[in-house]
Amino acid sequence: MLTRFGRSSVPPMPATIIVGVDDSPRSEDAIALARALAEAAGAEVLAVCAFPYDDNPEAHFTLAMRPLLQELADATLEKLCEPLTEDARVRRLAVADLSPARALERVAREEDAALIVVGSSHAGRHAHLHPGSTAERLLQGAPCPVALAPLGYRLRPHLELQRISVGYDASADGARALSAGLLVARAAGAPLRVIRVFTLDWPVPPSMLAVPGYVRLMPAAEEAAREDLERTVAALPKDVWAEPAFVHGDPAHQLAVESEVADLLVIGSRGYGPLKAVLLGGVSGAVARTAACPLLILPHGADASLDALFASDLRETTDTDGGVSLSAGGSAGVRLAT
């Protein structure tokens, strides 16, 4: 028996995208990405600037310094958020915290935010991702998806999301990444490219063999993986143009190559660890340090990874065997095993 939950007669409240801000060019990159995502989703942007002060009396900070530090943070927010005021609903929040990552995570939990957006480190390569200290900390336990903007993203001539790519495998987190990519592509009116990277040879440590070597998968494994990809893409809603891409090689390298032509790359995080938290694994960690386009990383095991951003387009269908299908406008969605 199917139970369907259609659109409510009451318009949903706009979701919140949090963007981390300091007085630096990388914050301008993050704001440019937050603007593009907010326009596609019709979301509200909450710009958060953490200033270095501890309100705990036991920390013995000089109380007279607090108003000045907050004033500087408010001025930074006012200056950096100017590009957002024309196209998005914007709030500004100055937070007293010695750790910007902790401040962003705390505000995300309090606001039930749908997404956190941060920029790359100034030490990275231009036009590529290189997480700084704040991003690195967020990617070790953020409570919602995290989007990273490449260095210099604000300078790109076209900031629209015209091509969405998603890294897919047959796991539950891979299906969630695909659902998230589908939602973004639909909202942006962009085509979706679904990438399955197949690795035939897997390295084996010396402790398991007489000498280091590789385990080769059976030929049937490649055929099964290719068929699964084609079947999954064929079942996607027809209101989004989607194409499968089956490639061989190292997953991190191939996804980084894909980022050279994509406007947004969506991937999952580590397949184990705390549920509903972003936690980088080997592939996601490598891609986060090499990608050439904005990267959206989903929490592990979170069923509603980006649903809040696109609530007006989402319809949920639940059946008796415990599976959930996410779809829009009554179209068939991506089947998620639960």
PDB file of N, CA and C in Angstrom, residues 21 47-51 66-81 92-95:
ATOM      1  N   VAL A  21      31.981  33.986   6.583  1.00  0.00           N
ATOM      2  CA  VAL A  21      32.517  35.249   6.080  1.00  0.00           C
ATOM      3  C   VAL A  21      33.632  35.743   6.988  1.00  0.00           C
ATOM      4  N   ALA A  47      24.704  34.999   6.521  1.00  0.00           N
ATOM      5  CA  ALA A  47      26.146  35.212   6.530  1.00  0.00           C
ATOM      6  C   ALA A  47      26.616  35.298   7.982  1.00  0.00           C
ATOM      7  N   VAL A  48      27.598  34.471   8.321  1.00  0.00           N
ATOM      8  CA  VAL A  48      28.082  34.374   9.697  1.00  0.00           C
ATOM      9  C   VAL A  48      29.558  34.761   9.745  1.00  0.00           C
ATOM     10  N   CYS A  49      29.873  35.709  10.602  1.00  0.00           N
ATOM     11  CA  CYS A  49      31.261  36.128  10.812  1.00  0.00           C
ATOM     12  C   CYS A  49      31.610  35.918  12.286  1.00  0.00           C
ATOM     13  N   ALA A  50      32.595  35.088  12.549  1.00  0.00           N
ATOM     14  CA  ALA A  50      33.031  34.826  13.926  1.00  0.00           C
ATOM     15  C   ALA A  50      34.157  35.786  14.287  1.00  0.00           C
ATOM     16  N   PHE A  51      34.007  36.488  15.399  1.00  0.00           N
ATOM     17  CA  PHE A  51      35.098  37.365  15.850  1.00  0.00           C
ATOM     18  C   PHE A  51      35.751  36.752  17.087  1.00  0.00           C
ATOM     19  N   ARG A  66      35.090  43.640  23.442  1.00  0.00           N
ATOM     20  CA  ARG A  66      34.017  42.958  22.730  1.00  0.00           C
ATOM     21  C   ARG A  66      33.244  43.869  21.780  1.00  0.00           C
ATOM     22  N   PRO A  67      32.802  45.070  22.218  1.00  0.00           N
ATOM     23  CA  PRO A  67      32.045  45.929  21.282  1.00  0.00           C
ATOM     24  C   PRO A  67      32.843  46.284  20.032  1.00  0.00           C
ATOM     25  N   LEU A  68      34.142  46.537  20.171  1.00  0.00           N
ATOM     26  CA  LEU A  68      34.960  46.884  19.017  1.00  0.00           C
ATOM     27  C   LEU A  68      35.076  45.711  18.055  1.00  0.00           C
ATOM     28  N   LEU A  69      35.322  44.506  18.580  1.00  0.00           N
ATOM     29  CA  LEU A  69      35.435  43.323  17.730  1.00  0.00           C
ATOM     30  C   LEU A  69      34.121  43.034  17.006  1.00  0.00           C
ATOM     31  N   GLN A  70      32.996  43.184  17.703  1.00  0.00           N
ATOM     32  CA  GLN A  70      31.705  42.955  17.063  1.00  0.00           C
ATOM     33  C   GLN A  70      31.428  44.011  16.003  1.00  0.00           C
ATOM     34  N   GLU A  71      31.831  45.248  16.269  1.00  0.00           N
ATOM     35  CA  GLU A  71      31.632  46.317  15.285  1.00  0.00           C
ATOM     36  C   GLU A  71      32.420  46.021  14.001  1.00  0.00           C
ATOM     37  N   LEU A  72      33.649  45.524  14.165  1.00  0.00           N
ATOM     38  CA  LEU A  72      34.453  45.176  12.999  1.00  0.00           C
ATOM     39  C   LEU A  72      33.820  44.010  12.223  1.00  0.00           C
ATOM     40  N   ALA A  73      33.303  43.035  12.962  1.00  0.00           N
ATOM     41  CA  ALA A  73      32.646  41.906  12.304  1.00  0.00           C
ATOM     42  C   ALA A  73      31.386  42.356  11.571  1.00  0.00           C
ATOM     43  N   ASP A  74      30.609  43.250  12.177  1.00  0.00           N
ATOM     44  CA  ASP A  74      29.403  43.769  11.520  1.00  0.00           C
ATOM     45  C   ASP A  74      29.767  44.538  10.247  1.00  0.00           C
ATOM     46  N   ALA A  75      30.862  45.301  10.308  1.00  0.00           N
ATOM     47  CA  ALA A  75      31.295  46.046   9.130  1.00  0.00           C
ATOM     48  C   ALA A  75      31.738  45.100   8.013  1.00  0.00           C
ATOM     49  N   THR A  76      32.423  44.025   8.384  1.00  0.00           N
ATOM     50  CA  THR A  76      32.827  43.023   7.396  1.00  0.00           C
ATOM     51  C   THR A  76      31.607  42.389   6.738  1.00  0.00           C
ATOM     52  N   LEU A  77      30.619  42.034   7.532  1.00  0.00           N
ATOM     53  CA  LEU A  77      29.403  41.439   6.991  1.00  0.00           C
ATOM     54  C   LEU A  77      28.697  42.400   6.036  1.00  0.00           C
ATOM     55  N   GLU A  78      28.625  43.669   6.424  1.00  0.00           N
ATOM     56  CA  GLU A  78      27.946  44.659   5.585  1.00  0.00           C
ATOM     57  C   GLU A  78      28.645  44.796   4.236  1.00  0.00           C
ATOM     58  N   LYS A  79      29.975  44.831   4.265  1.00  0.00           N
ATOM     59  CA  LYS A  79      30.742  45.014   3.026  1.00  0.00           C
ATOM     60  C   LYS A  79      30.688  43.772   2.138  1.00  0.00           C
ATOM     61  N   LEU A  80      30.905  42.600   2.710  1.00  0.00           N
ATOM     62  CA  LEU A  80      30.992  41.369   1.917  1.00  0.00           C
ATOM     63  C   LEU A  80      29.628  40.913   1.399  1.00  0.00           C
ATOM     64  N   CYS A  81      28.561  41.259   2.108  1.00  0.00           N
ATOM     65  CA  CYS A  81      27.225  40.780   1.710  1.00  0.00           C
ATOM     66  C   CYS A  81      26.547  41.664   0.681  1.00  0.00           C
ATOM     67  N   ARG A  92      22.463  38.696   8.526  1.00  0.00           N
ATOM     68  CA  ARG A  92      23.858  38.789   8.935  1.00  0.00           C
ATOM     69  C   ARG A  92      23.952  38.488  10.414  1.00  0.00           C
ATOM     70  N   LEU A  93      24.995  37.774  10.801  1.00  0.00           N
ATOM     71  CA  LEU A  93      25.145  37.390  12.212  1.00  0.00           C
ATOM     72  C   LEU A  93      26.619  37.393  12.576  1.00  0.00           C
ATOM     73  N   ALA A  94      26.990  38.238  13.536  1.00  0.00           N
ATOM     74  CA  ALA A  94      28.334  38.247  14.096  1.00  0.00           C
ATOM     75  C   ALA A  94      28.320  37.402  15.370  1.00  0.00           C
ATOM     76  N   VAL A  95      29.251  36.452  15.471  1.00  0.00           N
ATOM     77  CA  VAL A  95      29.264  35.486  16.565  1.00  0.00           C
ATOM     78  C   VAL A  95      30.603  35.552  17.287  1.00  0.00           C
TER      79      VAL A  95
END
